[in-house]
């Protein structure tokens, strides 16, 4: 088995073994605490530009199951695990995870101390890194690593052409794709919606030409403040007071379009065990999350919206209710394909809003 190295922007070097595709890759190193659902993680477009570290020590035990993918391909820049299982066992698997990674062109590394790596990120914050087959020209590599920046995430992951899921449904919803996970339109279609998925480059006028009863703002990657065109289109749509539901990046973009501000978290929330408290009921939900930015709680203009949910760990904004218009957004993933399913009811709430508009 060939050697591989992980080089971090702070100069730390980890020696391990190559998995997946051969070669080198450069990205922002992040960690996720999920114990399973690695197929969904690898194909979540929100990881665009990032090298994923799995904190759970054994990955691949149920092989590769492509039908569980959340997009057409992996958009992450690389993959880091403590140990890759090579004898997966599941009646749905089509092959081993390592072979799937290689076929998809994902460069990875195993047999490094992922616990030490995770502690480094927690203490110093997310940082850039490179997985490579050698330490030759280390000074030049460090220069590349330090200058890397995730750019154009929504436009690099959005659908190329519009398409429809749930054709003939009782209520029409437009889903603006900033890097949408496939389970979002599936959840809407299950509830009787005809979902028109449009690229993030669609203008407000093009979106309105579908005559939607509701608008869905999807998840996605990158710095939300960079998506200036997308924010401007949301501002225009807001004037029409169409029922709107935003998830993850969509939540952040709606906040920015409404006058709030976002900031980068030290190491983000990534995993399937994030506790979220509903401030109106006091209930706590366990949620799946994948984001490195958050809306600043106190930046939401008075009279425009209010924080409706917070992260029970660090009190960051997890939900916003907008005042005087049928709109709410959440930072977490109620559509989480691998679970938990605590917050699926938010789709029911949104669909009820669209049906009320149709009535």
XYZ file of N, CA, C and O in Angstrom, residues 6 18-19 25 30 51 55 73 91 102 104 122 125 145 169 182 211 217 232 236 267:
84
model
N -0.636 14.003 4.819
C -1.517 15.143 5.000
C -0.674 16.276 5.561
O -0.042 16.131 6.612
N -2.366 5.738 1.294
C -3.262 6.260 0.269
C -4.511 5.387 0.133
O -4.426 4.155 0.144
N -5.674 6.025 0.009
C -6.923 5.327 -0.323
C -7.607 6.114 -1.435
O -7.330 7.293 -1.664
N -4.345 16.461 -3.594
C -5.531 17.306 -3.557
C -5.368 18.354 -2.469
O -4.668 18.136 -1.472
N -11.929 19.794 7.342
C -12.994 19.881 8.343
C -13.244 18.483 8.899
O -12.783 17.490 8.342
N -11.861 19.001 2.514
C -11.360 17.650 2.766
C -12.034 17.171 4.039
O -11.886 17.786 5.095
N -14.506 11.441 12.200
C -13.985 11.189 13.545
C -14.229 9.756 13.991
O -13.487 9.233 14.826
N -22.456 13.214 -7.760
C -21.064 12.821 -7.551
C -20.546 13.468 -6.275
O -21.197 14.373 -5.729
N -26.608 -6.028 2.238
C -27.272 -6.577 1.066
C -27.494 -5.534 -0.037
O -27.725 -5.872 -1.193
N -12.069 5.522 -5.515
C -11.137 5.561 -6.641
C -11.866 5.853 -7.947
O -11.421 6.672 -8.761
N -14.588 7.438 -8.340
C -15.119 8.801 -8.329
C -14.025 9.869 -8.314
O -14.320 11.061 -8.319
N -10.204 21.687 16.394
C -11.035 22.264 17.454
C -10.296 23.396 18.189
O -10.899 24.395 18.572
N -9.069 25.961 14.875
C -10.026 26.289 13.821
C -9.724 25.535 12.536
O -8.629 24.977 12.366
N -1.012 25.680 -0.040
C -2.014 25.395 0.995
C -2.528 26.688 1.615
O -3.742 26.885 1.757
N -48.168 17.134 -8.919
C -48.486 17.331 -7.509
C -49.512 18.434 -7.306
O -49.742 19.269 -8.189
N -30.423 15.704 -2.683
C -31.545 15.119 -3.414
C -32.744 14.804 -2.528
O -33.871 14.703 -3.020
N -44.772 30.222 -11.567
C -45.969 30.478 -10.761
C -46.007 29.604 -9.502
O -46.947 28.835 -9.263
N -35.332 27.361 -0.492
C -33.937 27.757 -0.636
C -33.077 26.639 -0.083
O -33.158 26.307 1.092
N -29.436 39.040 -4.080
C -30.261 40.058 -4.740
C -31.565 39.466 -5.267
O -32.619 40.112 -5.213
N -35.672 40.384 -4.165
C -36.789 40.643 -5.083
C -37.962 39.719 -4.778
O -39.119 40.145 -4.792
N -14.856 26.001 13.964
C -14.703 24.710 13.290
C -16.033 24.151 12.783
O -16.093 23.031 12.290
